[in-house]
Coordinates of C-alpha atoms in Angstrom, one line a residue:
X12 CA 0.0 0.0 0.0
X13 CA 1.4 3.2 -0.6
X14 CA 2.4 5.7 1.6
X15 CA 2.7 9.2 1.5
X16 CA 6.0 11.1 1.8
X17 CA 7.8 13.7 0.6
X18 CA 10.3 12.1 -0.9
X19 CA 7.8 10.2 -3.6
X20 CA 7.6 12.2 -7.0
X21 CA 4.1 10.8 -6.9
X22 CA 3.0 13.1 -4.2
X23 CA 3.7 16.5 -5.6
X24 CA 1.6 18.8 -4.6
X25 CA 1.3 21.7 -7.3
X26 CA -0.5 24.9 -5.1
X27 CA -1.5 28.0 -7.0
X28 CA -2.3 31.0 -4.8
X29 CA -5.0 33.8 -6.4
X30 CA -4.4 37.3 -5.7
X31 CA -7.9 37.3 -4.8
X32 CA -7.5 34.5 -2.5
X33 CA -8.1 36.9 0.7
X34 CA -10.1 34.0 3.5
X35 CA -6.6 32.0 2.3
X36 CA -8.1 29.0 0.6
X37 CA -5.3 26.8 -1.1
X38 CA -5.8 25.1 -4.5
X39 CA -4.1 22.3 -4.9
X40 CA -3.8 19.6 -7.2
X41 CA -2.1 16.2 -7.4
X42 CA -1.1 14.1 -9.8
X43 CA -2.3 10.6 -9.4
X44 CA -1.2 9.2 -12.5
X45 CA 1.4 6.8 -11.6
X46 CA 0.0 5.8 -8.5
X47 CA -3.0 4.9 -10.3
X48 CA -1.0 2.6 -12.9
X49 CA 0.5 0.7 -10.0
X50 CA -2.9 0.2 -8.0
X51 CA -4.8 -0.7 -11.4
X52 CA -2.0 -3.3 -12.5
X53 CA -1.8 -4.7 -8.4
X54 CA -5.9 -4.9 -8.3
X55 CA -6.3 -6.8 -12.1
X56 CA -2.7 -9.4 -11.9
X57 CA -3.9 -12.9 -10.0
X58 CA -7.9 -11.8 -10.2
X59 CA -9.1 -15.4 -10.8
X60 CA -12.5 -17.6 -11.2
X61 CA -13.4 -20.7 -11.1
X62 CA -16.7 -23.4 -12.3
X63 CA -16.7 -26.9 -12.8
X64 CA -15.4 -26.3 -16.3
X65 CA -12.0 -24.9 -15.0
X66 CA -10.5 -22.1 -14.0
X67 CA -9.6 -18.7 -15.1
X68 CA -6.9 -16.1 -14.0
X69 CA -6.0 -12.8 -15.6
X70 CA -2.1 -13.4 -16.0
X71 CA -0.6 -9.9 -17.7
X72 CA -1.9 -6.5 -17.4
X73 CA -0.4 -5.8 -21.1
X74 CA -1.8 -1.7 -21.0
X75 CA -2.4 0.8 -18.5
X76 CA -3.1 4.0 -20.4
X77 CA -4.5 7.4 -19.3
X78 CA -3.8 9.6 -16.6
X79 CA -5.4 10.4 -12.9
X80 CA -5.5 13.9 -10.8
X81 CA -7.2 14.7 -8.2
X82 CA -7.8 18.9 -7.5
X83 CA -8.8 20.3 -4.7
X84 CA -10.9 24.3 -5.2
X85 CA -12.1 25.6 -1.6
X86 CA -12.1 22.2 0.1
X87 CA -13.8 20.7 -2.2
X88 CA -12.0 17.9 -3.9
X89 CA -12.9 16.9 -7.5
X90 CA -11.3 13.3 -8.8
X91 CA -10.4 13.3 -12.5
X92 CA -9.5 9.8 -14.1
X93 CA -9.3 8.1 -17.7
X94 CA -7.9 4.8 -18.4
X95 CA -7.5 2.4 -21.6
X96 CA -7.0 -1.0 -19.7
X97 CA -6.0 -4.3 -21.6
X98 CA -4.6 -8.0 -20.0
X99 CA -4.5 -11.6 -21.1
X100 CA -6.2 -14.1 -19.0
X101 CA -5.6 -17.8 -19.0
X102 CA -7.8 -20.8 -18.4
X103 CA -7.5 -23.9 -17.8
X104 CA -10.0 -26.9 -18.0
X105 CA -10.3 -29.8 -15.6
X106 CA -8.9 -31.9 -18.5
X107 CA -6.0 -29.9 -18.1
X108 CA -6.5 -28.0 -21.9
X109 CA -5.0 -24.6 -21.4
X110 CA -6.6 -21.2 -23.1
X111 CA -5.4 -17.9 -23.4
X112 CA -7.6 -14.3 -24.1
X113 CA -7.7 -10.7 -23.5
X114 CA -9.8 -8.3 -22.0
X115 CA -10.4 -5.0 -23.1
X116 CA -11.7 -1.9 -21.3
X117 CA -11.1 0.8 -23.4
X118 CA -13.0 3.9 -21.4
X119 CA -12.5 3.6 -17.2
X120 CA -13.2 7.4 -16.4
X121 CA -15.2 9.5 -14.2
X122 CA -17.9 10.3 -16.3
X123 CA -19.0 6.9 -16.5
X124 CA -21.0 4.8 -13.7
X125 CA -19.2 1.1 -13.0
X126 CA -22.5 -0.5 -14.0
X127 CA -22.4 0.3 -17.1
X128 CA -18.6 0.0 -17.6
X129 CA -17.6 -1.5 -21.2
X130 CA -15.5 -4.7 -20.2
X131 CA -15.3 -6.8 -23.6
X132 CA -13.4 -10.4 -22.6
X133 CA -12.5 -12.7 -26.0
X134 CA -10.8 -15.7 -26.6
X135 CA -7.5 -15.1 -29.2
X136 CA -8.3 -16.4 -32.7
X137 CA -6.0 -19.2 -32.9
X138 CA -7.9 -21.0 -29.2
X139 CA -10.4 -23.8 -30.0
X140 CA -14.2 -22.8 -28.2
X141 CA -13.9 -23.5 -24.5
X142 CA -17.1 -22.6 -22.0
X143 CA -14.1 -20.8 -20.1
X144 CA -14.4 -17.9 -22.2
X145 CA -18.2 -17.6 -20.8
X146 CA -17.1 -18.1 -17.3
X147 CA -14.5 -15.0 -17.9
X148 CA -17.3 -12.6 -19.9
X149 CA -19.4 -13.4 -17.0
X150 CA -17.9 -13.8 -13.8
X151 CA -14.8 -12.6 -14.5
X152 CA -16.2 -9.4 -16.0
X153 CA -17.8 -9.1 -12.4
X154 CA -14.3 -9.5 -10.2
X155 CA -12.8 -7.1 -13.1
X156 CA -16.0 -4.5 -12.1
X157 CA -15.3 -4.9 -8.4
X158 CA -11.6 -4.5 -8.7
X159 CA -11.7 -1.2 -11.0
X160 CA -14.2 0.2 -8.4
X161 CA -12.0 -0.6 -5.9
X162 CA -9.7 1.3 -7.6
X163 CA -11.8 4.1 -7.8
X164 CA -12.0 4.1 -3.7
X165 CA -8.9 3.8 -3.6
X166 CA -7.9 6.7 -5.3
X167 CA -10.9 8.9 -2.9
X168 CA -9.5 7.8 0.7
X169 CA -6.2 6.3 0.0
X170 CA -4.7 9.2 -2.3
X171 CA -6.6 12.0 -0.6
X172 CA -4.7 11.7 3.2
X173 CA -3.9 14.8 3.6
X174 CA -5.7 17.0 0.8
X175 CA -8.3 18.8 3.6
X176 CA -7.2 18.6 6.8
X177 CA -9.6 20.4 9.5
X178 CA -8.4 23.3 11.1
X179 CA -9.5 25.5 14.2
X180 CA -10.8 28.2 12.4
X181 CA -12.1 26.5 9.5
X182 CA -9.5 27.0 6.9
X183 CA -8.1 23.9 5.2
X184 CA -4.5 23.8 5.1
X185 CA -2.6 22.1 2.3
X186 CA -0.3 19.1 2.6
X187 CA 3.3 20.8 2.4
X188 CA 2.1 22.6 5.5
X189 CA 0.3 20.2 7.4
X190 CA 2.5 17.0 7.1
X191 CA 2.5 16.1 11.6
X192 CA -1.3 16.6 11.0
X193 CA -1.8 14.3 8.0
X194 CA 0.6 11.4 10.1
X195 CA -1.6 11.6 13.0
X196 CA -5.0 11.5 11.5
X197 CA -4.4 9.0 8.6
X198 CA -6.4 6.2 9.1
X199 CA -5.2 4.0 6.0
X200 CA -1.7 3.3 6.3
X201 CA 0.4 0.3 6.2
X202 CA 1.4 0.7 9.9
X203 CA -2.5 -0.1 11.0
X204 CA -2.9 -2.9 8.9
X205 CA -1.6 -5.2 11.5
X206 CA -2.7 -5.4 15.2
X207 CA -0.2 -4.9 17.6
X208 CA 0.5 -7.8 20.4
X209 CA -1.8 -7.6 23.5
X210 CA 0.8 -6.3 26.2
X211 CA -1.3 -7.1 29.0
X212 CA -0.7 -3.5 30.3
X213 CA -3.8 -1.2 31.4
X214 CA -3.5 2.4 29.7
X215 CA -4.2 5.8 30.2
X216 CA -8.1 6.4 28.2
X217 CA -10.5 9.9 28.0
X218 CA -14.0 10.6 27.2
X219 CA -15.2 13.1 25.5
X220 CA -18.0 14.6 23.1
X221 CA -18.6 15.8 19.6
X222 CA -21.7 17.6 18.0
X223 CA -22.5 18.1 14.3
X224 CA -25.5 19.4 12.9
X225 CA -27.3 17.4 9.3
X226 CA -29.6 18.6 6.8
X227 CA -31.6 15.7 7.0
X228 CA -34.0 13.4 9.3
X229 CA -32.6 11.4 12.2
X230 CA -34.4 8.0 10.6
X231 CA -32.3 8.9 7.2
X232 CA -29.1 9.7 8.9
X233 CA -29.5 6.6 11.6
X234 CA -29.7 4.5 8.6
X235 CA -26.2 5.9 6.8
X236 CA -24.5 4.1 10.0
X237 CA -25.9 0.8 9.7
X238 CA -27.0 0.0 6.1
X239 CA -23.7 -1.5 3.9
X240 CA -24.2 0.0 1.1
X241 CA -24.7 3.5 2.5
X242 CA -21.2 2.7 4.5
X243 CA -19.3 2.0 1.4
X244 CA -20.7 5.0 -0.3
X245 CA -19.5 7.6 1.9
X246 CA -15.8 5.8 2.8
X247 CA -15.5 4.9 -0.9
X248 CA -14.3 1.9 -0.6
X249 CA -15.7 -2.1 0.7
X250 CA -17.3 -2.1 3.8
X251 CA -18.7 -4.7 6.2
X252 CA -21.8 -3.7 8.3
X253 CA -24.4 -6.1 9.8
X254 CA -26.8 -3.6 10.9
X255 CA -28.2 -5.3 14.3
X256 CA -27.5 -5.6 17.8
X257 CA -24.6 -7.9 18.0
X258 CA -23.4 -7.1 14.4
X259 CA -20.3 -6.8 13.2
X260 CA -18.8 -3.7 11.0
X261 CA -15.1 -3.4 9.3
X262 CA -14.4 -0.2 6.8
X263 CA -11.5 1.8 6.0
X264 CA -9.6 -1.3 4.3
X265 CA -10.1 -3.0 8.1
X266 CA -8.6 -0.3 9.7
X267 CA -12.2 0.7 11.4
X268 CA -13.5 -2.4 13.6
X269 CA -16.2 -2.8 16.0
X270 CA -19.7 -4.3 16.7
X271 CA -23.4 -2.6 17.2
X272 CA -23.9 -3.4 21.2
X273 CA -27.6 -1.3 21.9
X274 CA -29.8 0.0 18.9
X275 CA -32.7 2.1 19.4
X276 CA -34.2 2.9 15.7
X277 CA -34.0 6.9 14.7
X278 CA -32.5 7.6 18.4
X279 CA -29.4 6.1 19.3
X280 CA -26.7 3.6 18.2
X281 CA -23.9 2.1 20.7
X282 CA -20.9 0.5 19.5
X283 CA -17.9 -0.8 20.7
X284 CA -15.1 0.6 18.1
X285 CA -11.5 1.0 17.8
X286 CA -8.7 1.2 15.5
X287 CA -6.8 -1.8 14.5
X288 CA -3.5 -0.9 15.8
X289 CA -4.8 0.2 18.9
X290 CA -3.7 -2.4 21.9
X291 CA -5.1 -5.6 21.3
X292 CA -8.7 -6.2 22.6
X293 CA -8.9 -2.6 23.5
X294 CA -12.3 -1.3 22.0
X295 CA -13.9 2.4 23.2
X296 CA -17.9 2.7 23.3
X297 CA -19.0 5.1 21.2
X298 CA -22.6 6.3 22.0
X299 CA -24.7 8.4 19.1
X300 CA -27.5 10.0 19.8
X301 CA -29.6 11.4 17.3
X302 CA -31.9 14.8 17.9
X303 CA -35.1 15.8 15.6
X304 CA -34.0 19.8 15.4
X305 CA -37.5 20.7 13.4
X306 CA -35.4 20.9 9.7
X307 CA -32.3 19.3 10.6
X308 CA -30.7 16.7 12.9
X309 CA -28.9 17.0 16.0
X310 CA -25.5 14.4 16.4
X311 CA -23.7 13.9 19.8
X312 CA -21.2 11.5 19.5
X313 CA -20.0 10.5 22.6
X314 CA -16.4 8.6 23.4
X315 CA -15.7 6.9 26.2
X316 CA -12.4 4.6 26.2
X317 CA -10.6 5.9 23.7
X318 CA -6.5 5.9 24.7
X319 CA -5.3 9.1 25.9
X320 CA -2.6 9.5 22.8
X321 CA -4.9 8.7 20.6
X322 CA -7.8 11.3 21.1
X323 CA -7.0 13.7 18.4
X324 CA -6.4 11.2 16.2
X325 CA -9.6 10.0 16.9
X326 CA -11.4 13.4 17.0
X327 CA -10.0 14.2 13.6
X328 CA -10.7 10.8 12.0
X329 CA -14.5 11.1 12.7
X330 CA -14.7 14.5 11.8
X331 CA -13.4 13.9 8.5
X332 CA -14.5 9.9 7.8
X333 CA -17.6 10.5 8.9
X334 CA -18.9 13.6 9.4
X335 CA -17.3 15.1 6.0
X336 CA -17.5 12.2 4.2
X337 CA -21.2 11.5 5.0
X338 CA -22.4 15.4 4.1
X339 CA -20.2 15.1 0.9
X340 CA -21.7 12.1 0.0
X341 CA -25.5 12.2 0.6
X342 CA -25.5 16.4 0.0
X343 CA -26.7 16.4 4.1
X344 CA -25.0 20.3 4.2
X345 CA -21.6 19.3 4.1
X346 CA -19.1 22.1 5.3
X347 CA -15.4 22.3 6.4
X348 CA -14.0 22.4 10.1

């Protein structure tokens, strides 16, 4: 997984200042383009199905074309992308016969909804008919969808650490001057992908309280936190939510864990939740409570448990993976920090 630094020529961040800039907003823009290449080729290589027929892999990504940036004008960050995409896939059959094809998808790009993404799988001229090249236009097509739009969240959370970053008096900063910030608050990095050994050792955990205001009813906004689907959309990327007392929920590439412990429809949600490399076992309850405010609703968020050094982090992460992420995404009056 990448990481961001400054010493990566993939993570230059180009900022233009207007004259007429005078509240001090920073435009920025990054170039994703070679990052993108990289993630696209990592997320296609190995992708593989599987009937009774045979099997199926995709075994070369022969052409990663296009380019990727991502801009972001008054805190608002808009994702450009465009990609010309071919590979070879190989089958085999369970009498051992081995096929080879290629896949084509000749217009990944913004503009276009995954649904209804043009992914064209054929079998080279010179291979006899084998049902594997049904199991690939089918099936395959379907891994290849979920992959490209795993791409596509990818480059929204992943890429972005760092673009916004929620200040004091409400002014984003840029990266180049916020660098200690963007360490602390990242949630998806290679360091938190792995849980750290239970040490047996009690430590040092606050409470406190956060409050954010929604355009929208408390039954529409108690739903964003327990329907999947809903999840996935405003983290951009796969999510695992069983939406019931008892259930389970992973998001932010498993870096976001927890479980639903009291539900009380449209009025409150209790969870226990933690990061993954927080000490092992070590969960904080996070009460919600949700308030009908006539036009609007009324969040409290309340955290009790969370480890003392981790506070800010933790303050910062729901501000901006939640409560940004969730006004951005649904249009619920999102606004900066």
């Amino acid at each position: 997984m990448a990481k961001w630094g400054e010493g990566d020529p993939r993570w230059i961040v180009e900022e233009r200042a207007d004259a007429t800039n005078v509240n001090n907003w920073h435009w920025t823009e990054r170039d994703a383009t070679t990052w993108s290449s990289d993630k696209l080729k990592s997320l296609l290589l190995g992708l593989s199905v599987e009937n009774d027929e045979g099997s199926c892999e995709v075994t070369e990504v022969s052409k990663v074309e296009g380019e990727a940036s991502i801009n972001n004008r008054k805190g608002k960050l808009i994702f450009f992308y465009e990609w010309s995409l071919k590979a070879t896939w190989t089958g085999e059959s369970k009498a051992g016969v081995k096929y080879t094809g290629t896949i084509d998808v000749p217009n990944l790009s913004d503009e276009n909804d995954m649904e209804d993404l043009d992914i064209s799988v054929s079998l080279n001229k010179d291979e006899p008919e084998t049902p594997l090249t049904n199991l690939m236009r089918k099936r395959g097509a379907d891994k290849i969808r979920e992959a490209l739009g795993s791409y596509v969240g990818f480059l929204k959370t992943e890429f972005t650490q760092g673009m916004i970053l929620p200040t004091a008096n409400g002014v984003p900063k840029s990266t180049s001057q916020s660098k200690a910030t963007v360490d602390n608050t990242r949630i998806s990095s290679s360091s938190s992908t792995a849980a750290p050994a239970n040490t047996g050792v009690k430590i040092p955990t606050c409470k406190f309280s956060m409050r954010e205001k929604f355009l929208t009813s408390p039954a529409d906004l108690y739903r964003v936190f327990l329907n999947q689907e809903m999840t996935q959309a405003f983290t951009h990327a796969p999510a695992t939510v069983d939406g019931e007392k008892g259930g389970k929920f992973r998001l932010l590439e498993g870096n976001v864990f927890g479980e639903f412990t009291e539900l009380v429809p449209d009025e409150k949600i209790v969870m226990k939740w933690r990061y993954n490399n927080w000490p092992c076992e070590h969960y904080a309850t996070i009460s919600m409570l949700f308030y009908d405010r006539s036009s609007e609703t009324e969040l409290k968020v309340e955290c009790r448990g969370v480890p003392d050094e981790e506070e800010e982090r933790t303050r910062e992460g729901w501000k901006r993976y939640y409560f940004e992420a969730i006004k951005q995404t649904f249009g619920y009056g999102a606004r900066l920090y």
